[in-house]
Amino acid sequence: MAKSTSAEIRLLQGQVALVTGATRGIGLAIAQALAAQGCNLALTGRDEPALRRVSRELASAKIKVLAHPCDVRDPQSIDSLFRASRRLFKRLDILINNAGIAHANLTVDKLPLPLWKDVIETNLTGTFLVTQAALAIMKRGATIVNNLSIVANRVFAGSAAYIASKHGALGLTNTLREELRGKGIRVIALMPGATNTDIWNSFWPEAPRKKMMSPATIAAAFVNAILLPPNATVETIEILPTAGLL
C-alpha cells in the first residue's frame, strides 16, 4: 500500500487561522489540531508568557505562528492584532472566536454590574469586534467559527451573565451566517457540552471532570467541519458527553 504524503495529511497547508483565547482549553486544542493540518496560526490571548510558550510549541509543526496579545474587549488592541497579522500573512482563511470567561454561581439579584459587563463585553462584544475586523480581509471560501457552549440555547440558574452572553452570541452567529451566504463565507456555531477546561473553576470547581469531554474531542469535531468542501457547511456543531448534561 502506498504511503501517504505530507501534502495529503496536511490538508490546510498554507491557510491562515486566527484563534482567540488560544493559550488553554478548547482554543489551545483547536490551535494544535490546525497546526497538525499545516495551517499557519495567529494566536491571541491576554496571557503573554503562555502565548509565547504555545507559539514555541506549535512552531515545531513547521508552520508560521504569530503570537500577539490582545484584549478582545478593546478595539485598539484588536486593531494592533490585525495589523500584525496582515504584515505576516496578508490573508485570513479561518477565524475562531473562542475567547470567553464565566463567573461565580450568582443569582441575578446578587450579580454585580461590573461582573455582568465584563462577561458580556468579553463573550459577546469581543466576538462582534474581532469578527468585524476579520471580515475586512476574509474572502470567499473562508470560515468563521464561534465557540458558544451548549448554554447558547439552554439556561441554568446562577449563570445569568454567561448564559445571556452566549444566547446573544448565537443570535449574532445566526445573523452573520445569513449575511455572509452570498459572499461564500461559512459561519459555524460550535456548541460543546461539558468539556474539561479551567472555566469550570469559575462556577463549579467540584464538577465531575471524568464525565466530561476533552478539548481534543471538540477540536476533532471542529476540524472535520472545516475540512468539508467550501460549498457545504455544518451550521451547528452540538456535541455532548455520552452521559448527557451534568
PDB file of C-alpha atoms in Angstrom, residues 80-232:
ATOM      1  CA  SER A  80      -2.966  46.082  16.737  1.00  0.00           C
ATOM      2  CA  LEU A  81      -3.547  42.326  16.393  1.00  0.00           C
ATOM      3  CA  PHE A  82      -4.841  42.598  12.836  1.00  0.00           C
ATOM      4  CA  ARG A  83      -2.063  44.938  11.749  1.00  0.00           C
ATOM      5  CA  ALA A  84       0.480  42.387  12.945  1.00  0.00           C
ATOM      6  CA  SER A  85      -1.412  39.516  11.315  1.00  0.00           C
ATOM      7  CA  ARG A  86      -1.702  41.289   7.958  1.00  0.00           C
ATOM      8  CA  ARG A  87       2.007  42.092   7.954  1.00  0.00           C
ATOM      9  CA  LEU A  88       2.934  38.441   8.379  1.00  0.00           C
ATOM     10  CA  PHE A  89       0.188  36.598   6.491  1.00  0.00           C
ATOM     11  CA  LYS A  90      -1.719  39.066   4.267  1.00  0.00           C
ATOM     12  CA  ARG A  91      -4.775  36.774   4.390  1.00  0.00           C
ATOM     13  CA  LEU A  92      -7.201  35.112   6.780  1.00  0.00           C
ATOM     14  CA  ASP A  93      -8.995  31.881   5.918  1.00  0.00           C
ATOM     15  CA  ILE A  94     -10.357  30.735   9.296  1.00  0.00           C
ATOM     16  CA  LEU A  95     -11.463  32.769  12.317  1.00  0.00           C
ATOM     17  CA  ILE A  96     -12.143  31.027  15.624  1.00  0.00           C
ATOM     18  CA  ASN A  97     -13.816  33.268  18.195  1.00  0.00           C
ATOM     19  CA  ASN A  98     -13.012  31.270  21.295  1.00  0.00           C
ATOM     20  CA  ALA A  99     -12.084  33.837  23.973  1.00  0.00           C
ATOM     21  CA  GLY A 100     -14.556  33.724  26.821  1.00  0.00           C
ATOM     22  CA  ILE A 101     -14.983  33.949  30.564  1.00  0.00           C
ATOM     23  CA  ALA A 102     -17.545  32.698  33.074  1.00  0.00           C
ATOM     24  CA  HIS A 103     -18.437  33.879  36.569  1.00  0.00           C
ATOM     25  CA  ALA A 104     -19.162  32.565  40.026  1.00  0.00           C
ATOM     26  CA  ASN A 105     -22.577  30.981  40.556  1.00  0.00           C
ATOM     27  CA  LEU A 106     -24.677  34.030  41.489  1.00  0.00           C
ATOM     28  CA  THR A 107     -28.377  34.670  41.112  1.00  0.00           C
ATOM     29  CA  VAL A 108     -29.434  37.814  39.264  1.00  0.00           C
ATOM     30  CA  ASP A 109     -30.190  39.733  42.474  1.00  0.00           C
ATOM     31  CA  LYS A 110     -26.593  39.194  43.648  1.00  0.00           C
ATOM     32  CA  LEU A 111     -24.754  39.624  40.325  1.00  0.00           C
ATOM     33  CA  PRO A 112     -22.602  42.799  40.386  1.00  0.00           C
ATOM     34  CA  LEU A 113     -22.934  45.095  37.378  1.00  0.00           C
ATOM     35  CA  PRO A 114     -19.140  45.229  36.735  1.00  0.00           C
ATOM     36  CA  LEU A 115     -19.049  41.416  36.539  1.00  0.00           C
ATOM     37  CA  TRP A 116     -22.057  41.384  34.206  1.00  0.00           C
ATOM     38  CA  LYS A 117     -20.375  43.922  31.925  1.00  0.00           C
ATOM     39  CA  ASP A 118     -17.048  42.071  31.881  1.00  0.00           C
ATOM     40  CA  VAL A 119     -18.666  38.799  30.817  1.00  0.00           C
ATOM     41  CA  ILE A 120     -20.892  40.408  28.175  1.00  0.00           C
ATOM     42  CA  GLU A 121     -18.055  42.529  26.781  1.00  0.00           C
ATOM     43  CA  THR A 122     -15.684  39.563  26.555  1.00  0.00           C
ATOM     44  CA  ASN A 123     -18.020  36.863  25.279  1.00  0.00           C
ATOM     45  CA  LEU A 124     -20.418  38.849  23.098  1.00  0.00           C
ATOM     46  CA  THR A 125     -18.944  42.237  22.242  1.00  0.00           C
ATOM     47  CA  GLY A 126     -15.490  40.697  21.812  1.00  0.00           C
ATOM     48  CA  THR A 127     -16.867  38.220  19.282  1.00  0.00           C
ATOM     49  CA  PHE A 128     -18.522  41.080  17.404  1.00  0.00           C
ATOM     50  CA  LEU A 129     -15.404  43.280  17.373  1.00  0.00           C
ATOM     51  CA  VAL A 130     -12.989  40.557  16.262  1.00  0.00           C
ATOM     52  CA  THR A 131     -15.386  39.351  13.574  1.00  0.00           C
ATOM     53  CA  GLN A 132     -15.912  42.864  12.261  1.00  0.00           C
ATOM     54  CA  ALA A 133     -12.153  43.353  11.940  1.00  0.00           C
ATOM     55  CA  ALA A 134     -11.694  39.941  10.300  1.00  0.00           C
ATOM     56  CA  LEU A 135     -14.352  40.461   7.656  1.00  0.00           C
ATOM     57  CA  ALA A 136     -12.264  43.204   6.067  1.00  0.00           C
ATOM     58  CA  ILE A 137      -9.728  40.590   4.917  1.00  0.00           C
ATOM     59  CA  MET A 138     -11.757  37.367   4.622  1.00  0.00           C
ATOM     60  CA  LYS A 139     -12.667  36.186   1.135  1.00  0.00           C
ATOM     61  CA  ARG A 140     -14.961  33.611  -0.473  1.00  0.00           C
ATOM     62  CA  GLY A 141     -14.232  30.154   0.918  1.00  0.00           C
ATOM     63  CA  ALA A 142     -13.300  31.444   4.375  1.00  0.00           C
ATOM     64  CA  THR A 143     -14.865  30.126   7.574  1.00  0.00           C
ATOM     65  CA  ILE A 144     -15.867  31.738  10.874  1.00  0.00           C
ATOM     66  CA  VAL A 145     -16.360  29.507  13.910  1.00  0.00           C
ATOM     67  CA  ASN A 146     -17.831  30.902  17.126  1.00  0.00           C
ATOM     68  CA  ASN A 147     -17.337  28.772  20.241  1.00  0.00           C
ATOM     69  CA  LEU A 148     -20.619  29.347  22.053  1.00  0.00           C
ATOM     70  CA  SER A 149     -21.137  26.467  24.512  1.00  0.00           C
ATOM     71  CA  ILE A 150     -24.250  24.356  24.823  1.00  0.00           C
ATOM     72  CA  VAL A 151     -25.757  27.066  27.048  1.00  0.00           C
ATOM     73  CA  ALA A 152     -26.340  29.188  23.951  1.00  0.00           C
ATOM     74  CA  ASN A 153     -29.788  27.577  23.798  1.00  0.00           C
ATOM     75  CA  ARG A 154     -30.242  26.353  27.372  1.00  0.00           C
ATOM     76  CA  VAL A 155     -30.485  28.011  30.783  1.00  0.00           C
ATOM     77  CA  PHE A 156     -29.078  27.157  34.211  1.00  0.00           C
ATOM     78  CA  ALA A 157     -29.700  29.110  37.405  1.00  0.00           C
ATOM     79  CA  GLY A 158     -26.809  31.174  38.720  1.00  0.00           C
ATOM     80  CA  SER A 159     -25.096  31.915  35.385  1.00  0.00           C
ATOM     81  CA  ALA A 160     -27.158  34.818  34.025  1.00  0.00           C
ATOM     82  CA  ALA A 161     -24.325  36.880  32.529  1.00  0.00           C
ATOM     83  CA  TYR A 162     -22.599  33.889  30.942  1.00  0.00           C
ATOM     84  CA  ILE A 163     -25.825  32.491  29.509  1.00  0.00           C
ATOM     85  CA  ALA A 164     -27.003  35.894  28.279  1.00  0.00           C
ATOM     86  CA  SER A 165     -23.674  36.407  26.534  1.00  0.00           C
ATOM     87  CA  LYS A 166     -23.890  33.030  24.801  1.00  0.00           C
ATOM     88  CA  HIS A 167     -27.538  33.441  23.804  1.00  0.00           C
ATOM     89  CA  GLY A 168     -26.592  36.793  22.315  1.00  0.00           C
ATOM     90  CA  ALA A 169     -23.573  35.315  20.549  1.00  0.00           C
ATOM     91  CA  LEU A 170     -25.770  32.617  18.999  1.00  0.00           C
ATOM     92  CA  GLY A 171     -28.076  35.315  17.656  1.00  0.00           C
ATOM     93  CA  LEU A 172     -25.056  37.150  16.279  1.00  0.00           C
ATOM     94  CA  THR A 173     -23.734  33.935  14.710  1.00  0.00           C
ATOM     95  CA  ASN A 174     -27.026  33.067  13.034  1.00  0.00           C
ATOM     96  CA  THR A 175     -27.442  36.595  11.692  1.00  0.00           C
ATOM     97  CA  LEU A 176     -23.874  36.667  10.423  1.00  0.00           C
ATOM     98  CA  ARG A 177     -24.397  33.373   8.584  1.00  0.00           C
ATOM     99  CA  GLU A 178     -27.328  34.801   6.652  1.00  0.00           C
ATOM    100  CA  GLU A 179     -25.421  37.982   5.831  1.00  0.00           C
ATOM    101  CA  LEU A 180     -22.414  36.069   4.501  1.00  0.00           C
ATOM    102  CA  ARG A 181     -24.078  33.330   2.463  1.00  0.00           C
ATOM    103  CA  GLY A 182     -23.865  35.363  -0.725  1.00  0.00           C
ATOM    104  CA  LYS A 183     -20.176  36.046  -0.120  1.00  0.00           C
ATOM    105  CA  GLY A 184     -19.364  32.347   0.214  1.00  0.00           C
ATOM    106  CA  ILE A 185     -18.102  32.635   3.809  1.00  0.00           C
ATOM    107  CA  ARG A 186     -19.216  29.815   6.098  1.00  0.00           C
ATOM    108  CA  VAL A 187     -20.321  30.518   9.681  1.00  0.00           C
ATOM    109  CA  ILE A 188     -20.385  27.703  12.237  1.00  0.00           C
ATOM    110  CA  ALA A 189     -21.833  27.725  15.741  1.00  0.00           C
ATOM    111  CA  LEU A 190     -19.690  25.424  17.886  1.00  0.00           C
ATOM    112  CA  MET A 191     -21.783  24.372  20.896  1.00  0.00           C
ATOM    113  CA  PRO A 192     -19.936  21.889  23.100  1.00  0.00           C
ATOM    114  CA  GLY A 193     -21.367  20.454  26.259  1.00  0.00           C
ATOM    115  CA  ALA A 194     -19.319  19.849  29.388  1.00  0.00           C
ATOM    116  CA  THR A 195     -15.652  19.909  28.442  1.00  0.00           C
ATOM    117  CA  ASN A 196     -12.779  19.508  30.881  1.00  0.00           C
ATOM    118  CA  THR A 197     -11.313  23.032  30.896  1.00  0.00           C
ATOM    119  CA  ASP A 198     -10.345  25.610  33.504  1.00  0.00           C
ATOM    120  CA  ILE A 199     -13.565  27.581  33.046  1.00  0.00           C
ATOM    121  CA  TRP A 200     -15.316  25.246  35.490  1.00  0.00           C
ATOM    122  CA  ASN A 201     -13.174  26.694  38.280  1.00  0.00           C
ATOM    123  CA  SER A 202     -15.208  29.906  37.977  1.00  0.00           C
ATOM    124  CA  PHE A 203     -18.608  28.479  38.837  1.00  0.00           C
ATOM    125  CA  TRP A 204     -18.414  24.764  39.735  1.00  0.00           C
ATOM    126  CA  PRO A 205     -14.966  23.691  40.972  1.00  0.00           C
ATOM    127  CA  GLU A 206     -16.317  20.309  42.122  1.00  0.00           C
ATOM    128  CA  ALA A 207     -17.787  19.430  38.721  1.00  0.00           C
ATOM    129  CA  PRO A 208     -17.374  15.738  37.718  1.00  0.00           C
ATOM    130  CA  ARG A 209     -14.476  16.114  35.299  1.00  0.00           C
ATOM    131  CA  LYS A 210     -14.319  12.407  34.484  1.00  0.00           C
ATOM    132  CA  LYS A 211     -17.729  12.609  32.797  1.00  0.00           C
ATOM    133  CA  MET A 212     -16.632  15.481  30.557  1.00  0.00           C
ATOM    134  CA  MET A 213     -15.262  15.504  27.047  1.00  0.00           C
ATOM    135  CA  SER A 214     -11.676  16.509  26.362  1.00  0.00           C
ATOM    136  CA  PRO A 215     -10.793  19.699  24.464  1.00  0.00           C
ATOM    137  CA  ALA A 216      -9.170  17.462  21.838  1.00  0.00           C
ATOM    138  CA  THR A 217     -12.557  15.845  21.166  1.00  0.00           C
ATOM    139  CA  ILE A 218     -14.096  19.247  20.440  1.00  0.00           C
ATOM    140  CA  ALA A 219     -11.155  20.187  18.222  1.00  0.00           C
ATOM    141  CA  ALA A 220     -11.551  16.980  16.208  1.00  0.00           C
ATOM    142  CA  ALA A 221     -15.208  17.753  15.512  1.00  0.00           C
ATOM    143  CA  PHE A 222     -14.258  21.297  14.537  1.00  0.00           C
ATOM    144  CA  VAL A 223     -11.564  20.159  12.082  1.00  0.00           C
ATOM    145  CA  ASN A 224     -13.941  17.671  10.437  1.00  0.00           C
ATOM    146  CA  ALA A 225     -16.365  20.528   9.754  1.00  0.00           C
ATOM    147  CA  ILE A 226     -13.631  22.825   8.451  1.00  0.00           C
ATOM    148  CA  LEU A 227     -12.423  20.180   6.002  1.00  0.00           C
ATOM    149  CA  LEU A 228     -15.758  19.909   4.202  1.00  0.00           C
ATOM    150  CA  PRO A 229     -15.836  21.354   0.666  1.00  0.00           C
ATOM    151  CA  PRO A 230     -16.464  25.122   0.605  1.00  0.00           C
ATOM    152  CA  ASN A 231     -19.992  24.586  -0.741  1.00  0.00           C
ATOM    153  CA  ALA A 232     -21.025  22.608   2.373  1.00  0.00           C
TER     154      ALA A 232
END
